[in-house]
PDB file of C-alpha atoms in Angstrom:
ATOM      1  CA  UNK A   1      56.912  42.880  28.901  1.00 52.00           C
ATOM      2  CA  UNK A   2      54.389  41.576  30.401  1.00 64.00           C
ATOM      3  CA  UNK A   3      53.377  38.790  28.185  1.00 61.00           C
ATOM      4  CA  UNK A   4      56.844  37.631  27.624  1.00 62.00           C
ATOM      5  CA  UNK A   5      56.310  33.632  28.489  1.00 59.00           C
ATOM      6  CA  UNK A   6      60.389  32.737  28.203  1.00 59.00           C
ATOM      7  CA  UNK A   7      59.187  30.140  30.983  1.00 57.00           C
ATOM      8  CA  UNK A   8      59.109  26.647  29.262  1.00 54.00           C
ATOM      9  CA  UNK A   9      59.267  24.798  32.371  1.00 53.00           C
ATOM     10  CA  UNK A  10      55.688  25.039  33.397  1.00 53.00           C
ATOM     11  CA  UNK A  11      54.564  24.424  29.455  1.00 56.00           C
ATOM     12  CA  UNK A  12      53.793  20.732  28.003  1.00 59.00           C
ATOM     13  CA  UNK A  13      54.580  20.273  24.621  1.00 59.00           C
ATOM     14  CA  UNK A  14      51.915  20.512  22.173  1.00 61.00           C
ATOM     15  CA  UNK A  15      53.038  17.480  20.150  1.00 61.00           C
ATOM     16  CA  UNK A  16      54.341  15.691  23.255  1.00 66.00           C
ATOM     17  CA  UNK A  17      52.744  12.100  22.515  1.00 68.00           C
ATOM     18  CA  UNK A  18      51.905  12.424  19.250  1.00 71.00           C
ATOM     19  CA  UNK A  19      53.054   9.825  16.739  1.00 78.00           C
ATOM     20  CA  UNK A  20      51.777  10.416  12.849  1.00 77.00           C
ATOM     21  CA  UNK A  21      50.184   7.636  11.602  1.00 83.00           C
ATOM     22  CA  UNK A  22      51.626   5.715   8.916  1.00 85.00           C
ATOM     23  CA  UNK A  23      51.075   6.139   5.289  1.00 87.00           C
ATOM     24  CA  UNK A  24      48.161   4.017   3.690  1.00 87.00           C
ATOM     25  CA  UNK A  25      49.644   1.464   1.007  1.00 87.00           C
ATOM     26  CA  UNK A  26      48.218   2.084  -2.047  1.00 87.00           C
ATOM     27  CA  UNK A  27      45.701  -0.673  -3.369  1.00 84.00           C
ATOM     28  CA  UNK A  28      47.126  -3.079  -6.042  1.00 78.00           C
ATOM     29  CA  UNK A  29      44.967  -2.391  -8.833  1.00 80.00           C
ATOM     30  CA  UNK A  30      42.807  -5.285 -10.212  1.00 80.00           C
ATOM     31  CA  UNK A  31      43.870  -7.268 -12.842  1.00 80.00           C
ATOM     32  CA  UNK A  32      42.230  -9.025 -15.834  1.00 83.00           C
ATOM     33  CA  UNK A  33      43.621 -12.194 -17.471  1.00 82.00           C
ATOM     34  CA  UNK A  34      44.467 -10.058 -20.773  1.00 87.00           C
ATOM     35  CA  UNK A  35      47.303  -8.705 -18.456  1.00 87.00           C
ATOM     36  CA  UNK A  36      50.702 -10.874 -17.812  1.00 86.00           C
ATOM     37  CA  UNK A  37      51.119  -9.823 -14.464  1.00 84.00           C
ATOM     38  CA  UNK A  38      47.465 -11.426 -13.514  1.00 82.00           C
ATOM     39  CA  UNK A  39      49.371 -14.688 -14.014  1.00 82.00           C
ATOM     40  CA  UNK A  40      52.368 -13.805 -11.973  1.00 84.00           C
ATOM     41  CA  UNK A  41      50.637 -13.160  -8.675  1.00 80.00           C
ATOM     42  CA  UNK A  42      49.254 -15.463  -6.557  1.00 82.00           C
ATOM     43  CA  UNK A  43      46.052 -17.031  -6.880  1.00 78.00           C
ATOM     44  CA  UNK A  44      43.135 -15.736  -3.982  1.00 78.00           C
ATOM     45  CA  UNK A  45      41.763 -18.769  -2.760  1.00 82.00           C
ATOM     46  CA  UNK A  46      38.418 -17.129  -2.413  1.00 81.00           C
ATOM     47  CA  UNK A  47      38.257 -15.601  -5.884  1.00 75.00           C
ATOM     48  CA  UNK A  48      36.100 -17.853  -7.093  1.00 76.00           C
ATOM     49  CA  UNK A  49      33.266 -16.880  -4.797  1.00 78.00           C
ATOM     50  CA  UNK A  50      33.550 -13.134  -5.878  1.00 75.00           C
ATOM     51  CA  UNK A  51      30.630 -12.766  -8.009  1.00 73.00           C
ATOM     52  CA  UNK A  52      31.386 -10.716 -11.531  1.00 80.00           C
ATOM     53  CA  UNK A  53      29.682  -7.121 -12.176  1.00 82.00           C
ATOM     54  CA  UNK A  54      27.918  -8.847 -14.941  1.00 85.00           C
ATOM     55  CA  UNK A  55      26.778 -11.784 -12.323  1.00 86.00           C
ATOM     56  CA  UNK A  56      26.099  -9.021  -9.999  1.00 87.00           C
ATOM     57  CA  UNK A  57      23.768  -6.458 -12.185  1.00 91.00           C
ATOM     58  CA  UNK A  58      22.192  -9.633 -12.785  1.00 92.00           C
ATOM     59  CA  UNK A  59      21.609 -10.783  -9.559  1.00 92.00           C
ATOM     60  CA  UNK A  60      20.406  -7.083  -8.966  1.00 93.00           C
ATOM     61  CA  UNK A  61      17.829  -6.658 -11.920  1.00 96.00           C
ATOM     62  CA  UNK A  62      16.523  -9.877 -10.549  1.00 96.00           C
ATOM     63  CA  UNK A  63      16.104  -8.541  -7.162  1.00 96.00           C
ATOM     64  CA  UNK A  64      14.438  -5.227  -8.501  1.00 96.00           C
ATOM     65  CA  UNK A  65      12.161  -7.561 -10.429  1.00 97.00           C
ATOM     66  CA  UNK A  66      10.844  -9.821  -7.561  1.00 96.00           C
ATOM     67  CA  UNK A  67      10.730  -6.574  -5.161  1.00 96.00           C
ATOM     68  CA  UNK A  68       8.688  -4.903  -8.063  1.00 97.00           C
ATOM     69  CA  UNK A  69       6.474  -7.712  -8.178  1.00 96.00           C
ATOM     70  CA  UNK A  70       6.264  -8.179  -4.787  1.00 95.00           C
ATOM     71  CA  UNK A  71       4.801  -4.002  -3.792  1.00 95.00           C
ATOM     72  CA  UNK A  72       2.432  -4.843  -6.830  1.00 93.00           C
ATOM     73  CA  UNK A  73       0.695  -8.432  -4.915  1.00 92.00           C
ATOM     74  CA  UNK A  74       1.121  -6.607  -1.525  1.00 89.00           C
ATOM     75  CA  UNK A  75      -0.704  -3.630  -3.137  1.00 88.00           C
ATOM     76  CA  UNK A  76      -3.408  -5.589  -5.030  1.00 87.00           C
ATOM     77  CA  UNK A  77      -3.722  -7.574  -1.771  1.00 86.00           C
ATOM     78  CA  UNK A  78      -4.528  -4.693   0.673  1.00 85.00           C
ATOM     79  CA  UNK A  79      -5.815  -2.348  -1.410  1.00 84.00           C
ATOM     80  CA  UNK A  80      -7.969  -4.285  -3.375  1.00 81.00           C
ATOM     81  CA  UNK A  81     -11.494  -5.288  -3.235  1.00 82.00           C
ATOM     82  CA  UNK A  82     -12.448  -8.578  -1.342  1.00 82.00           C
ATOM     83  CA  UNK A  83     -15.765  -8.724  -2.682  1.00 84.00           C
ATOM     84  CA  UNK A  84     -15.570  -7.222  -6.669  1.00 84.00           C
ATOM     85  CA  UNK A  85     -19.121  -7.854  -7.907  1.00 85.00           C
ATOM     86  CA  UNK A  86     -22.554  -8.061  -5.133  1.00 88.00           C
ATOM     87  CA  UNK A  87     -26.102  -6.904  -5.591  1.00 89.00           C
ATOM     88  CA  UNK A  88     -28.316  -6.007  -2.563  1.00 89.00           C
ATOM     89  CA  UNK A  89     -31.975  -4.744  -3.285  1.00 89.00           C
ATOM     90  CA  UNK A  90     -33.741  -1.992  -1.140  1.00 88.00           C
ATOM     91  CA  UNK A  91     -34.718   1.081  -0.122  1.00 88.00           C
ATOM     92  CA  UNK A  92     -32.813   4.188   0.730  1.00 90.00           C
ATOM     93  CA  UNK A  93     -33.240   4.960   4.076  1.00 88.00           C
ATOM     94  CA  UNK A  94     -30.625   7.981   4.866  1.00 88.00           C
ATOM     95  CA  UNK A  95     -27.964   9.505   2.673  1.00 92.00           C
ATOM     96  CA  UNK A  96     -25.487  12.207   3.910  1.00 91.00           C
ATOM     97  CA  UNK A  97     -22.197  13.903   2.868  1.00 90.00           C
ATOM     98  CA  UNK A  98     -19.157  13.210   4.735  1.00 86.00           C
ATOM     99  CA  UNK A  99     -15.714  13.737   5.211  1.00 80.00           C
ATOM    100  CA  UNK A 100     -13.362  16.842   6.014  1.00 79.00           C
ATOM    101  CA  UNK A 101     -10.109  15.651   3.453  1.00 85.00           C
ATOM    102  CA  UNK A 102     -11.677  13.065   1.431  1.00 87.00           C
ATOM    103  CA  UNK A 103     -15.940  13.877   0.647  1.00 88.00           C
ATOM    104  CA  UNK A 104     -17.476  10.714   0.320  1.00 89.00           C
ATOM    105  CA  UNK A 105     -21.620   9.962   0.523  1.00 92.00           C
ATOM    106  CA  UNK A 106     -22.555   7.757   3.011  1.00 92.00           C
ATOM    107  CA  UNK A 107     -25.904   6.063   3.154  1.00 91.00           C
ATOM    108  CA  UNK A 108     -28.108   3.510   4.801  1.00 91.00           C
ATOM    109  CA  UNK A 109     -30.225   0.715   2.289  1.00 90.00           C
ATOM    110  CA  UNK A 110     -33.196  -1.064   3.887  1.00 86.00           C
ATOM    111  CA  UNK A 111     -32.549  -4.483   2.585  1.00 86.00           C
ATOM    112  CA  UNK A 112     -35.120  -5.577   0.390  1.00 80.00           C
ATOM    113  CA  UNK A 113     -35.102  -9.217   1.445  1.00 75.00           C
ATOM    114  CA  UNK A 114     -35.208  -8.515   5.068  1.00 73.00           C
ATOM    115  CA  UNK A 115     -38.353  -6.303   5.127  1.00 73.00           C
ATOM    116  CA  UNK A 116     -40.062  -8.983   3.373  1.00 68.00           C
ATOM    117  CA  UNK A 117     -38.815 -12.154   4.952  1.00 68.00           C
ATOM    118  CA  UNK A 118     -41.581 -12.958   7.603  1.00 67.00           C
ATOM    119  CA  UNK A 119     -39.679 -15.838   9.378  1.00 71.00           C
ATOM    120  CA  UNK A 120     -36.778 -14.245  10.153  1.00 70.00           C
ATOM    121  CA  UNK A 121     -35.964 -11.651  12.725  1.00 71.00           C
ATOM    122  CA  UNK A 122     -34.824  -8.195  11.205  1.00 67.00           C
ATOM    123  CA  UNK A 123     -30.837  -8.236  11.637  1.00 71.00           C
ATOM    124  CA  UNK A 124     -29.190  -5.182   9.640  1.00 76.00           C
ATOM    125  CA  UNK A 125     -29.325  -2.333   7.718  1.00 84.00           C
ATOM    126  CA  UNK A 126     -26.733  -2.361   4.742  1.00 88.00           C
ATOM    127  CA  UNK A 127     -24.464   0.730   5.040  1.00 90.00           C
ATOM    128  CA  UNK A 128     -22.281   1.797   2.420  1.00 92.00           C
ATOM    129  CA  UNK A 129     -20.202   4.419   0.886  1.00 91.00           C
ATOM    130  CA  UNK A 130     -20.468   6.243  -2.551  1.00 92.00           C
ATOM    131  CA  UNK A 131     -18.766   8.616  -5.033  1.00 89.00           C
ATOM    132  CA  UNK A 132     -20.184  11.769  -5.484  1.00 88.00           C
ATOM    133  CA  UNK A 133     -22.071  11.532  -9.080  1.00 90.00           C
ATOM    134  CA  UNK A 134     -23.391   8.279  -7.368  1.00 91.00           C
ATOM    135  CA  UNK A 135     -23.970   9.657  -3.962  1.00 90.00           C
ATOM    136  CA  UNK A 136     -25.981  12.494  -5.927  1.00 89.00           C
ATOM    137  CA  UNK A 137     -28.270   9.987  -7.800  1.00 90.00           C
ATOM    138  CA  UNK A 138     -28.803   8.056  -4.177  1.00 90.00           C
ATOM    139  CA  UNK A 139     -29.711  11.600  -2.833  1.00 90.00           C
ATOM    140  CA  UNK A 140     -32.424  11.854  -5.159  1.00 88.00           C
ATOM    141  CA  UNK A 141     -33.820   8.788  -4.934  1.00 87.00           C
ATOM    142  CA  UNK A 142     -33.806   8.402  -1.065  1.00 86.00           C
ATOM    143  CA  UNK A 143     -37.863   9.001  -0.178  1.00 81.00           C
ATOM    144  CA  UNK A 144     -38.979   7.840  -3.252  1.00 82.00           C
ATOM    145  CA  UNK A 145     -40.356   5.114  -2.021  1.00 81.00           C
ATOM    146  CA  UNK A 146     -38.896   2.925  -5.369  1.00 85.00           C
ATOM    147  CA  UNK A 147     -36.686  -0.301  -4.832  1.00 88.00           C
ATOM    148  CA  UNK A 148     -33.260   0.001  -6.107  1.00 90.00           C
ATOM    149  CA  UNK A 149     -30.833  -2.329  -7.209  1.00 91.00           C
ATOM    150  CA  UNK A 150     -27.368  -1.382  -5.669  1.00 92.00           C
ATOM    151  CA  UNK A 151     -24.364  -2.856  -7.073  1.00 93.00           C
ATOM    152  CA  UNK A 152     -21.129  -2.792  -4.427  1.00 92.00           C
ATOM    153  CA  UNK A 153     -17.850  -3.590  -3.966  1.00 91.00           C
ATOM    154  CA  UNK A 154     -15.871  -4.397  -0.780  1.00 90.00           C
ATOM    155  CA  UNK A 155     -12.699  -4.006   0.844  1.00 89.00           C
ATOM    156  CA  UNK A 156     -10.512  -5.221   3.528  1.00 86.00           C
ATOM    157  CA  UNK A 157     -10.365  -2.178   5.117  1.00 84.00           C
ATOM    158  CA  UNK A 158     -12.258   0.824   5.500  1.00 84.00           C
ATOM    159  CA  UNK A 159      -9.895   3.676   3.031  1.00 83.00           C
ATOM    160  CA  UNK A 160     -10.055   7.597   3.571  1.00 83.00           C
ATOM    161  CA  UNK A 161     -10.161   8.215   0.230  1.00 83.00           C
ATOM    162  CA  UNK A 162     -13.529   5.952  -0.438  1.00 83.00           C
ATOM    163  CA  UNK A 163     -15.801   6.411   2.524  1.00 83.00           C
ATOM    164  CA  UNK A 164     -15.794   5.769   6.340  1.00 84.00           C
ATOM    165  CA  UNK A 165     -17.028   2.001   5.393  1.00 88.00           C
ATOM    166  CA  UNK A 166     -15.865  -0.938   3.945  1.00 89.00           C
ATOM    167  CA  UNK A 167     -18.564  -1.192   0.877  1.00 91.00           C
ATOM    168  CA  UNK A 168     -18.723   1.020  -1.728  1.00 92.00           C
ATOM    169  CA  UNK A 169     -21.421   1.524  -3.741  1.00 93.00           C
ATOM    170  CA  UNK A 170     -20.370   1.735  -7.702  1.00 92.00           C
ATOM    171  CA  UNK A 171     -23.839   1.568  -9.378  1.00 92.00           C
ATOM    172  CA  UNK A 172     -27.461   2.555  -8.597  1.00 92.00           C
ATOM    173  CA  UNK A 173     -30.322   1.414 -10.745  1.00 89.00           C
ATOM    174  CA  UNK A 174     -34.310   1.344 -10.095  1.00 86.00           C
ATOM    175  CA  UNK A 175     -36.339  -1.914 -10.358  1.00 86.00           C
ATOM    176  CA  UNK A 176     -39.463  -3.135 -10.022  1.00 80.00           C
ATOM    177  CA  UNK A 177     -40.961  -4.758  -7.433  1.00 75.00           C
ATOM    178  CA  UNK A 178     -42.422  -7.393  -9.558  1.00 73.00           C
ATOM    179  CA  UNK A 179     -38.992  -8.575 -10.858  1.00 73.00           C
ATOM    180  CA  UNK A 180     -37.291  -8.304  -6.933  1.00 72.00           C
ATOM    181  CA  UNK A 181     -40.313 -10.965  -5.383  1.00 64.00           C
ATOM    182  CA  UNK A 182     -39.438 -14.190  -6.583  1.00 59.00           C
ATOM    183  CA  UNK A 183     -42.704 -16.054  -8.107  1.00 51.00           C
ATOM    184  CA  UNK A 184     -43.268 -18.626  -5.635  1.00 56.00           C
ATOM    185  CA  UNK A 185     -44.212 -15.697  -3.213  1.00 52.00           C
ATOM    186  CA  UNK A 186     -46.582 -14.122  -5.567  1.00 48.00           C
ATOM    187  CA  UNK A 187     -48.896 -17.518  -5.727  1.00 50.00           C
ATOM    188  CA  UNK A 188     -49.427 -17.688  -1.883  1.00 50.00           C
TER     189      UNK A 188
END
C-alpha cells in the first residue's frame, strides 16, 4: 500500500508536550449573616470597603443624575443663545436664500443709527440669519424704503441648522421714523 505510514520513527507525537490544565475551583458562594456558616469562616479584612448593591445602585443613580445634569448645562451652554433679547433699527439692504441641507434667509440691515450718526465714521453692516416665514416677511420689505425694527438673538457659534451667522433674526416689525430719532435731534 502505498499510504501505509507503519513508520513512527520519523513522526512526533501530537500530544508530545501537552499538559491539561488544571480544573478551576469552584467559587465559594457568598454568604449572608442569616446563614451559620457566614460566621464560621474567616473574616476578609477588606470587606468592609466592599460597597453593598444597595450602596452601589445608589452611588450609580447619583452618577446618572449629575451626568444628566451635566449634558443638560453643557448643552444650554453651547447651544444656547449668548445674547437672548437685542433690537437694531434699519433698513434692509439684501436678503437671499441659502443653504443646501439646512435653508436659512440670510440678509444684510443698514443700521439705522449709523446712517444717521454724522460724527462717526460708518463701521458695519448688521448681517443676520432668519427662518423662513421671517425671511419671507424681510423679502418683502427689503426696497421699501421703511425702517424696521429687528429683534435678534445670538449665539456662540454659527449652527447649520439656523443660518451661516451667528445672529438670528426672530422678529420683524415696521416703525416710524419719528419714534427711531430721538427728540433732541429733531430740535437742531
Amino acid at each position: 500500500m502505498r499510504f501505509n505510514n507503519t513508520d513512527d520513527d520519523d513522526k512526533e507525537g501530537f500530544y508530545d508536550g501537552f499538559e491539561p490544565e488544571e480544573p478551576k475551583q469552584p467559587k465559594e458562594p457568598r454568604l449572608n449573616p442569616d446563614d451559620p456558616r457566614y460566621w464560621d469562616r474567616e473574616p476578609d479584612p477588606w470587606e468592609h470597603l466592599k460597597p453593598n448593591r444597595m450602596k452601589r445602585n445608589l452611588i450609580l443613580a447619583g452618577a446618572g443624575v449629575l451626568l444628566v445634569i451635566a449634558l443638560w448645562l453643557g448643552g444650554k451652554i453651547l447651544f444656547g443663545p449668548v445674547v437672548d433679547d437685542a433690537v437694531e433699527y434699519g433698513y434692509v439692504e439684501h436678503v437671499e436664500r441659502r443653504g443646501s441641507l439646512f435653508k436659512t434667509y440670510e440678509g444684510r440691515l443698514l443700521p439705522y443709527k449709523s446712517l444717521h450718526d454724522t460724527t462717526r465714521v460708518y463701521d458695519h453692516d448688521f448681517e443676520f440669519s432668519a427662518s423662513e416665514r421671517i425671511g419671507a416677511t424681510l423679502r418683502a420689505l427689503q426696497n421699501s424704503g421703511r425702517p424696521l425694527r429687528v429683534e435678534y438673538k445670538a449665539y456662540r457659534f454659527a449652527y447649520p441648522w439656523l443660518g451661516d451667522t451667528r445672529t438670528v433674526v426672530v422678529r420683524v416689525d415696521t416703525v416710524s421714523p419719528d419714534s427711531i430719532i430721538p427728540a433732541s435731534w429733531l430740535r437742531r
